[in-house]
mmCIF file with all atom_site columns, C-alpha atoms in Angstrom:
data_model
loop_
_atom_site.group_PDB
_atom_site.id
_atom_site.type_symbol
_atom_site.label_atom_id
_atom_site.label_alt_id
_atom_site.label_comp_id
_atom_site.label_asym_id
_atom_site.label_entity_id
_atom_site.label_seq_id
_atom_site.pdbx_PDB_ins_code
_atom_site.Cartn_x
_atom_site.Cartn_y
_atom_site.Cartn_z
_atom_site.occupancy
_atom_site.B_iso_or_equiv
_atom_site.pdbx_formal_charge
_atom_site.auth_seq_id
_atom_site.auth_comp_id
_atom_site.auth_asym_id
_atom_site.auth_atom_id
_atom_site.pdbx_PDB_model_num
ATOM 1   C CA . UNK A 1 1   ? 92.738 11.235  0.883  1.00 56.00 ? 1   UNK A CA 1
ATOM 2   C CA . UNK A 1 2   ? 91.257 11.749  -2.591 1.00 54.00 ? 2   UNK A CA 1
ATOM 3   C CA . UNK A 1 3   ? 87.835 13.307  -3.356 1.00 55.00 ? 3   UNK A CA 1
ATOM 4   C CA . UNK A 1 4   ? 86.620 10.004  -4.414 1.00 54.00 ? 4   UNK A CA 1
ATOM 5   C CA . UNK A 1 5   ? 87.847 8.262   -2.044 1.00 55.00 ? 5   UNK A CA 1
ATOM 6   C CA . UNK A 1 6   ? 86.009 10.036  0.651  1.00 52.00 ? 6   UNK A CA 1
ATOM 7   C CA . UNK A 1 7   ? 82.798 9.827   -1.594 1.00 49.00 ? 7   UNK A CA 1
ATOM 8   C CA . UNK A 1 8   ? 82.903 6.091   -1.648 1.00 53.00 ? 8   UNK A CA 1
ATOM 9   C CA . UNK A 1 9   ? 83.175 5.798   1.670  1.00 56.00 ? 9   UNK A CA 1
ATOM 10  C CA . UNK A 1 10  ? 80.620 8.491   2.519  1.00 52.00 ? 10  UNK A CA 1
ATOM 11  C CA . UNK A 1 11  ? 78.528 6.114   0.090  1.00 48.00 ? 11  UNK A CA 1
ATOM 12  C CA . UNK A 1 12  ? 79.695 3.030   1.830  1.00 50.00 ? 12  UNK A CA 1
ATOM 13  C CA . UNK A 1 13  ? 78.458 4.156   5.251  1.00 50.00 ? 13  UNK A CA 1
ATOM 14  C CA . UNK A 1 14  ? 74.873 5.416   3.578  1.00 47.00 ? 14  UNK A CA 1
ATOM 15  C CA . UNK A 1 15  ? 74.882 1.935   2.151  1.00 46.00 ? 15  UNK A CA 1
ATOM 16  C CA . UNK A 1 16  ? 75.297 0.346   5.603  1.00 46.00 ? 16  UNK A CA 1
ATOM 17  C CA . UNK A 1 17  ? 72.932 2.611   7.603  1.00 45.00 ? 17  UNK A CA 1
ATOM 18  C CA . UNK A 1 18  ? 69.964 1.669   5.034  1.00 46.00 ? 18  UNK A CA 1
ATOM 19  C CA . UNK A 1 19  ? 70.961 -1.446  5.643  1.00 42.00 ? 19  UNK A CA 1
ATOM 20  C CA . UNK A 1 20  ? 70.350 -1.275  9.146  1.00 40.00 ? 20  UNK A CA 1
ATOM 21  C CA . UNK A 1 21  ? 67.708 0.873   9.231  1.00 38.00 ? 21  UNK A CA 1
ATOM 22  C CA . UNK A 1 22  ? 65.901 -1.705  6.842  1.00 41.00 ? 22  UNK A CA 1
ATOM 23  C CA . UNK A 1 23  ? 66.760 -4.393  9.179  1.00 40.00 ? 23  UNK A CA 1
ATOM 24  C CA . UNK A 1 24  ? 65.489 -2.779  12.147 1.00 43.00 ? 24  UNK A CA 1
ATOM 25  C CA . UNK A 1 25  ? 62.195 -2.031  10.262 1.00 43.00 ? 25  UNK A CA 1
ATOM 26  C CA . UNK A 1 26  ? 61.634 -5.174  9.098  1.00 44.00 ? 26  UNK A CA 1
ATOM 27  C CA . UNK A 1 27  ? 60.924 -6.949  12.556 1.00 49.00 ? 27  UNK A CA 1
ATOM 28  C CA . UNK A 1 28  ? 57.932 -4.700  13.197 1.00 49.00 ? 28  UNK A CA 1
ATOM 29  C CA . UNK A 1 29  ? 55.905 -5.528  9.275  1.00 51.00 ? 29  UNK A CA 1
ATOM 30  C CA . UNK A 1 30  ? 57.323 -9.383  10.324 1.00 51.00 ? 30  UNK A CA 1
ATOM 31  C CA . UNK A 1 31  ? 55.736 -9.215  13.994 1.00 52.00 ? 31  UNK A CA 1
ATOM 32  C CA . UNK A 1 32  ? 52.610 -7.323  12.397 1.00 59.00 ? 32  UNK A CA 1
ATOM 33  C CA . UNK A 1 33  ? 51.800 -10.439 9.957  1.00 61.00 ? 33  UNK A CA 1
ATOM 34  C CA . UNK A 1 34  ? 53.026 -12.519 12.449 1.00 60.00 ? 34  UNK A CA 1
ATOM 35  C CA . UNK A 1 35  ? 49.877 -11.344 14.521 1.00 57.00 ? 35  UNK A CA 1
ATOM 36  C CA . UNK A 1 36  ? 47.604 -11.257 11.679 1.00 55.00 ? 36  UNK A CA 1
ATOM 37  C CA . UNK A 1 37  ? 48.427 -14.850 10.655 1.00 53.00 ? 37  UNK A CA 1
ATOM 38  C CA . UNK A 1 38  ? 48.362 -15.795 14.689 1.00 52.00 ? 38  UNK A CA 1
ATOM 39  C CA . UNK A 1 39  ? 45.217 -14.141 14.374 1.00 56.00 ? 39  UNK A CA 1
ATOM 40  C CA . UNK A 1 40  ? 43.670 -15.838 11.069 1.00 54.00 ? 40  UNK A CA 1
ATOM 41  C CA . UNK A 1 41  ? 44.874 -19.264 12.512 1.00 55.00 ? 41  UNK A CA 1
ATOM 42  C CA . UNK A 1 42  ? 42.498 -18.845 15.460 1.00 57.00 ? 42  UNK A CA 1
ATOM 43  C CA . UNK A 1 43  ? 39.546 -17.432 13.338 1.00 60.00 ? 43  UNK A CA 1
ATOM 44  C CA . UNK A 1 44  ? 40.206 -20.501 11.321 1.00 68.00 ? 44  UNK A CA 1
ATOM 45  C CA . UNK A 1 45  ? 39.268 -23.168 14.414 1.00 94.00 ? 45  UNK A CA 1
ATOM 46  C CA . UNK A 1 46  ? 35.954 -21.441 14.612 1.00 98.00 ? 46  UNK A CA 1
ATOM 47  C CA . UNK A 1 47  ? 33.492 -23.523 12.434 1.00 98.00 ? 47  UNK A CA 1
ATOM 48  C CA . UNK A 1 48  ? 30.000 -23.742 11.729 1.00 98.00 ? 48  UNK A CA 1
ATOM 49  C CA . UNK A 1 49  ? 29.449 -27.284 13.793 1.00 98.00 ? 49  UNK A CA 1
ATOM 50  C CA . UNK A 1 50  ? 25.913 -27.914 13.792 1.00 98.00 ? 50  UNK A CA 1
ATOM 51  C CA . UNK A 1 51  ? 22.624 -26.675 11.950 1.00 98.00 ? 51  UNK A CA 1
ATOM 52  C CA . UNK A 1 52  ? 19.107 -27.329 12.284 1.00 97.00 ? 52  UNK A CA 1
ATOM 53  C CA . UNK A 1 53  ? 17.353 -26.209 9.439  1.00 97.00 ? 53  UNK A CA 1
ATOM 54  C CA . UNK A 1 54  ? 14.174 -27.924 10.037 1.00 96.00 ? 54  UNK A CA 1
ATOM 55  C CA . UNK A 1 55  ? 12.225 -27.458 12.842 1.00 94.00 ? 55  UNK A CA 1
ATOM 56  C CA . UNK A 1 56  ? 10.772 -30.654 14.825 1.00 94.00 ? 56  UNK A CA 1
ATOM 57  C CA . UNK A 1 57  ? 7.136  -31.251 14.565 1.00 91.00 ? 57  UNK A CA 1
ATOM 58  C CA . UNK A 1 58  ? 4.973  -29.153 11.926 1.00 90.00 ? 58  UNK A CA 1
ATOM 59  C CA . UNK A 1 59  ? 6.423  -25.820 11.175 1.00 92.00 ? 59  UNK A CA 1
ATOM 60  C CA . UNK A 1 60  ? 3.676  -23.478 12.619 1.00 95.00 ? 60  UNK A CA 1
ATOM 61  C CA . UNK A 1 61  ? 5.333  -20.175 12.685 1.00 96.00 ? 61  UNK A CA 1
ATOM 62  C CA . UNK A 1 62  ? 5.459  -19.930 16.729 1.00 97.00 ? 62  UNK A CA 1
ATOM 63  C CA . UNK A 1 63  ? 8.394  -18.276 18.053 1.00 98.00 ? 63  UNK A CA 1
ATOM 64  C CA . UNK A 1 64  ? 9.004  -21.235 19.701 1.00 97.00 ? 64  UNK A CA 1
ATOM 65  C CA . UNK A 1 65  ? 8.945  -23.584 15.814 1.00 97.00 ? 65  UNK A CA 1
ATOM 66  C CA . UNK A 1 66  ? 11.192 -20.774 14.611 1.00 98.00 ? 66  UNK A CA 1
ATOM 67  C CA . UNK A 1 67  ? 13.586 -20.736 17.490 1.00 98.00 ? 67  UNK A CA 1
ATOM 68  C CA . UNK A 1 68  ? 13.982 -24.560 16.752 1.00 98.00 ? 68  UNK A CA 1
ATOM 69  C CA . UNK A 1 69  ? 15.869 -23.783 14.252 1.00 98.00 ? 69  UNK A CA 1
ATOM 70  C CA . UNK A 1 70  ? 19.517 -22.677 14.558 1.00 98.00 ? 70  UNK A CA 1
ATOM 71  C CA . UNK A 1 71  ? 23.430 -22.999 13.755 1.00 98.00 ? 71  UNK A CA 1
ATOM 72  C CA . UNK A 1 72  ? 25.911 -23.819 15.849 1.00 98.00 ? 72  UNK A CA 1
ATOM 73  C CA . UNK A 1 73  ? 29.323 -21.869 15.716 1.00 98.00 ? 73  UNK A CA 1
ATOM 74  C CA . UNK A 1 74  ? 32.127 -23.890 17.788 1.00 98.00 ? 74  UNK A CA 1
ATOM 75  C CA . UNK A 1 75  ? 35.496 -21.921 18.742 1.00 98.00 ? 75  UNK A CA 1
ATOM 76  C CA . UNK A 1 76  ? 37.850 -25.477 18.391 1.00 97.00 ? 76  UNK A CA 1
ATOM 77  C CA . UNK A 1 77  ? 40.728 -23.248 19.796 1.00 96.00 ? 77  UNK A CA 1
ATOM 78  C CA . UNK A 1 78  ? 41.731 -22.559 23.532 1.00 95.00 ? 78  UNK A CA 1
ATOM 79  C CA . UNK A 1 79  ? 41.921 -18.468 22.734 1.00 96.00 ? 79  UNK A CA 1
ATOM 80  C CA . UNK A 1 80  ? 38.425 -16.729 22.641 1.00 96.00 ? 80  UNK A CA 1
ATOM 81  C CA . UNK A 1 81  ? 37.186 -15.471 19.440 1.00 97.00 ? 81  UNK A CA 1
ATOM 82  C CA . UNK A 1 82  ? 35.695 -11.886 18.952 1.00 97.00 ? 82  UNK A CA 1
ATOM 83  C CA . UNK A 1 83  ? 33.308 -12.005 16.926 1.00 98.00 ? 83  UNK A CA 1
ATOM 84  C CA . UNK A 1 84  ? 32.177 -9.213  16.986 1.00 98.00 ? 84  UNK A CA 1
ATOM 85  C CA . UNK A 1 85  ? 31.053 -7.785  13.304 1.00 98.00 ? 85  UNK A CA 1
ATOM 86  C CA . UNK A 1 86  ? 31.332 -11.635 11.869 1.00 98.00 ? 86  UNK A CA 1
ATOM 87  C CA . UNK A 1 87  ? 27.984 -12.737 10.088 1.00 98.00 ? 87  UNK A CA 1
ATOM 88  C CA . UNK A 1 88  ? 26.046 -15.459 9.604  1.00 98.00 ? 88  UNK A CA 1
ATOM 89  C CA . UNK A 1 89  ? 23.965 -15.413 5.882  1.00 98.00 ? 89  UNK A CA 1
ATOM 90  C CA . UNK A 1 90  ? 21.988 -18.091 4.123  1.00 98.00 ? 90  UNK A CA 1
ATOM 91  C CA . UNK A 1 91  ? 21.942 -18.390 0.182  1.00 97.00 ? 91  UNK A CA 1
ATOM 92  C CA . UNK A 1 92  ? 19.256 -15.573 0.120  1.00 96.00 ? 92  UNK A CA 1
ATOM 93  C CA . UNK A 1 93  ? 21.014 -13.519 1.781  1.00 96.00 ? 93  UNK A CA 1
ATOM 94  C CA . UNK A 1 94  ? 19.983 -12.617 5.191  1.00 97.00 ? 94  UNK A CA 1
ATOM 95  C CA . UNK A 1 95  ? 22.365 -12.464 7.187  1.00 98.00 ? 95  UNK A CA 1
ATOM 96  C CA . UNK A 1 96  ? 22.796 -11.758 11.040 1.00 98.00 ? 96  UNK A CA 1
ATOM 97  C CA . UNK A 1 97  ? 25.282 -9.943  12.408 1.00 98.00 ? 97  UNK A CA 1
ATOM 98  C CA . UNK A 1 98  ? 27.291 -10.546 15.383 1.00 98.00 ? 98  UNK A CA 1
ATOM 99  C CA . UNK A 1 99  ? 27.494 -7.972  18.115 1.00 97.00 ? 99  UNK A CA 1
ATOM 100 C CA . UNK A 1 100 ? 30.013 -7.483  21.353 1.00 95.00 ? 100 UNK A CA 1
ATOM 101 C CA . UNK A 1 101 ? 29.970 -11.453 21.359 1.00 97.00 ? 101 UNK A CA 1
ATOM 102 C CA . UNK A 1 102 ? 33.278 -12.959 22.342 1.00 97.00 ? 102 UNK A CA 1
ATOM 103 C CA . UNK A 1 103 ? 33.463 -16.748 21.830 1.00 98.00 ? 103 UNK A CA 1
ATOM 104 C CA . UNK A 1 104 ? 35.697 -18.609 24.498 1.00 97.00 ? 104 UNK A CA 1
ATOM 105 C CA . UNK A 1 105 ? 38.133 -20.979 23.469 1.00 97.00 ? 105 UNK A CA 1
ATOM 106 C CA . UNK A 1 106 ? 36.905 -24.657 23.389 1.00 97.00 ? 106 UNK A CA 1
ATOM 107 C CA . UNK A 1 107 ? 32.905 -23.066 23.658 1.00 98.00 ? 107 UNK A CA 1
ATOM 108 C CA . UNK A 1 108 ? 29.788 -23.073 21.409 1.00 98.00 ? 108 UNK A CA 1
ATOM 109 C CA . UNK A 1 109 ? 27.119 -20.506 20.780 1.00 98.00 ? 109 UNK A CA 1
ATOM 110 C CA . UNK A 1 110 ? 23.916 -21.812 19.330 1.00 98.00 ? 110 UNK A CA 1
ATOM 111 C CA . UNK A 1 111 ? 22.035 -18.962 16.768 1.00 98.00 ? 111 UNK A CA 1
ATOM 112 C CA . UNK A 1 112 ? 18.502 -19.139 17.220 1.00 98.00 ? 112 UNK A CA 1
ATOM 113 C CA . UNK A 1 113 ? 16.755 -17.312 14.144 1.00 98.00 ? 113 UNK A CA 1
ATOM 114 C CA . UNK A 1 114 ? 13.260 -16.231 16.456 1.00 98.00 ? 114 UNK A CA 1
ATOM 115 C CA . UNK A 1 115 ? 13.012 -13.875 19.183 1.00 98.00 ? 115 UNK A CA 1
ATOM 116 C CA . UNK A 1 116 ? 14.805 -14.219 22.533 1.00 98.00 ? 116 UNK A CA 1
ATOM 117 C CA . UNK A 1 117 ? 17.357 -13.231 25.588 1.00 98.00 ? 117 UNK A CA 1
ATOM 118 C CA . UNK A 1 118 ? 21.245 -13.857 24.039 1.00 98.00 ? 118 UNK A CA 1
ATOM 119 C CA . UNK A 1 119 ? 23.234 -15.409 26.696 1.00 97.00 ? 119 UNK A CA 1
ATOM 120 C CA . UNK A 1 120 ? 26.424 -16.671 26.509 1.00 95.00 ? 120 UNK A CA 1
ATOM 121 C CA . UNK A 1 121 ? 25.423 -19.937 24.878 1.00 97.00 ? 121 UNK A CA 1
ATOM 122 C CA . UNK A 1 122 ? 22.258 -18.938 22.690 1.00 98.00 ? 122 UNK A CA 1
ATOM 123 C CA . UNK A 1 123 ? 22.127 -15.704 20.903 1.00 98.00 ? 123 UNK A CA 1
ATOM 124 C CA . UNK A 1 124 ? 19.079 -14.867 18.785 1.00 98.00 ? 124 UNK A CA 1
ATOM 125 C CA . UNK A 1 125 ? 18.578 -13.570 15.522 1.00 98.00 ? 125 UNK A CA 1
ATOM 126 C CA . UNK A 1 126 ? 14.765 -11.697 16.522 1.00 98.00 ? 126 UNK A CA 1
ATOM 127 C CA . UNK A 1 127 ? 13.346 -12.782 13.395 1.00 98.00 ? 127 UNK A CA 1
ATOM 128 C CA . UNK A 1 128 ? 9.509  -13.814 13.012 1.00 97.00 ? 128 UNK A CA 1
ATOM 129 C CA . UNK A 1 129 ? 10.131 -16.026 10.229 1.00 97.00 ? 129 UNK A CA 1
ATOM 130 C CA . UNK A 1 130 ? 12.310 -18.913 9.565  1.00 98.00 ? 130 UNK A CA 1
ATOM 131 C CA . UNK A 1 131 ? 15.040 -18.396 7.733  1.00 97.00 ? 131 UNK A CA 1
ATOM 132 C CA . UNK A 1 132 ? 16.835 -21.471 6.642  1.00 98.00 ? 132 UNK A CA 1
ATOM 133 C CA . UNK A 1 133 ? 15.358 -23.712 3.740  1.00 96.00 ? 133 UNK A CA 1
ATOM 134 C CA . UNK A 1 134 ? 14.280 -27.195 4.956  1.00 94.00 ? 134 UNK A CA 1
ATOM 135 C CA . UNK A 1 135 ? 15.688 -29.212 1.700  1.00 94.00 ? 135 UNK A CA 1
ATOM 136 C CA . UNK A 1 136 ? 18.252 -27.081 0.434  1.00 96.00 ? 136 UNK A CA 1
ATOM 137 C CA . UNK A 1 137 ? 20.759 -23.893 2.176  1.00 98.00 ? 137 UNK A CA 1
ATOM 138 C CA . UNK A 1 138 ? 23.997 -23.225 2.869  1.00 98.00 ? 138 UNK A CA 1
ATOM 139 C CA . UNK A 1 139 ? 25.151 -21.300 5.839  1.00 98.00 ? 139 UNK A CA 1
ATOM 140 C CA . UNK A 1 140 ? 28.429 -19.044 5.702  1.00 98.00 ? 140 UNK A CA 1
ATOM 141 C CA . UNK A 1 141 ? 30.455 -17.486 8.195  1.00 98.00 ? 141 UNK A CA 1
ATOM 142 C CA . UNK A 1 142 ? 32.178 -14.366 7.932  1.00 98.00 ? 142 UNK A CA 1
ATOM 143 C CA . UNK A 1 143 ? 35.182 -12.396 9.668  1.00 97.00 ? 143 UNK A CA 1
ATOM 144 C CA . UNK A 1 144 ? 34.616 -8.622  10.462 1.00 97.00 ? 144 UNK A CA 1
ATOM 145 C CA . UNK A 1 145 ? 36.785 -8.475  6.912  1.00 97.00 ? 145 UNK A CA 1
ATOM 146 C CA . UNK A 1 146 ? 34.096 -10.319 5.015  1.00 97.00 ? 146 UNK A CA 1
ATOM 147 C CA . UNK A 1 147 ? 36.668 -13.847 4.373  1.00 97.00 ? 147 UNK A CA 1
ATOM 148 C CA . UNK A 1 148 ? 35.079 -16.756 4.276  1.00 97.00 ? 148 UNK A CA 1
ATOM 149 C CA . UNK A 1 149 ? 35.992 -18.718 7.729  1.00 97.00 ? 149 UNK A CA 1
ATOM 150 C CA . UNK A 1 150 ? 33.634 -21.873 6.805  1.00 98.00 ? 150 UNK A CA 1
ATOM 151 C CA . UNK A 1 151 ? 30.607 -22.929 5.236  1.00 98.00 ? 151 UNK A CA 1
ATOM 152 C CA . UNK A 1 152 ? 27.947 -25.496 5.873  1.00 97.00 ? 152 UNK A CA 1
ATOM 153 C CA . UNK A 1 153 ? 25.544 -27.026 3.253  1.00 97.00 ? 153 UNK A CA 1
ATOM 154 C CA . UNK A 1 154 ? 22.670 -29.316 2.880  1.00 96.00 ? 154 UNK A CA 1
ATOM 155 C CA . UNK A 1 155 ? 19.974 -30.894 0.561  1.00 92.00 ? 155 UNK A CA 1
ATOM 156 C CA . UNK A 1 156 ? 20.977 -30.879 -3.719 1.00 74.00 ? 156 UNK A CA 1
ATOM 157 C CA . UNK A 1 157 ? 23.287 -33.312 -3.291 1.00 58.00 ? 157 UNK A CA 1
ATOM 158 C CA . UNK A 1 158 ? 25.420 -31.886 -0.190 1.00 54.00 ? 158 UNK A CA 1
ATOM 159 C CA . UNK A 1 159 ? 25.328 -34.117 2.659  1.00 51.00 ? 159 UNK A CA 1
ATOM 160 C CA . UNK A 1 160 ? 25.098 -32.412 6.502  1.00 46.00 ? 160 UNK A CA 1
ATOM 161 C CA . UNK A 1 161 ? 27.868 -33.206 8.515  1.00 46.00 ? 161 UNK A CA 1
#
């Protein structure tokens, strides 16, 4: 056998090997999207379903007015949703942040902004003040990566849903 004869086969079989190797390697980057677009499609049936902005009856700063105001994150999906990390912010920017809260599939968790005992349907923000605007606010939810998973906005021409 001549010299380059053996060489193109020794290149041949390197040829083949990458091949393999690359299609071996490529199921585990396929399965890893795989998971994080599995995982994206259930942060995606979570959803901002309900707000409250304004308080019923006269806004008199009680924790009791302020807790009468909240937002209502649904989980649409029939896998629970950690949340854990995810945020809630108005257009001024204060935000709340979730933590250790796990969302079951088909559930909803009502965010209070006052003071109070988080259970697994009411969690509360512990703030003194209200937070959302009466006439005009939009409420976005966040991932633990900071996208976008919906939005919710009233008053200036945006109708509540």
């Amino acid at each position: 056998m001549s010299a380059s004869r053996t060489a193109r086969r020794i290149a041949a079989t390197a040829l083949a090997a990458g091949a393999v190797l690359s299609a071996v390697a490529l199921p585990a980057s396929a399965h890893d999207n795989d998971r994080d677009r599995a995982r994206h499609h259930e942060q995606s049936r979570v959803e901002i379903s309900d707000v409250q902005a304004n308080s019923p009856g006269f806004d008199n700063g009680t924790n009791r007015s302020v807790n009468a105001e909240w937002v209502e994150i649904t989980n649409n999906g029939r896998r629970s949703v950690d949340l854990d990390g995810w945020t809630l912010r108005d257009s001024d920017g204060d935000r709340y942040r979730f933590r250790d809260v796990r969302l079951a599939g088909r559930a909803t968790v009502r965010i209070h902004t006052g003071v109070g005992r988080d259970t697994r349907t009411d969690l509360f923000q512990g703030r003194r003040t209200y937070v959302w605007d009466n006439r005009s606010d939009t409420a976005t939810l966040r991932d633990d990566r900071g996208r976008v998973i919906d939005t919710e906005s009233w008053g200036r021409g945006h109708h509540h849903r």
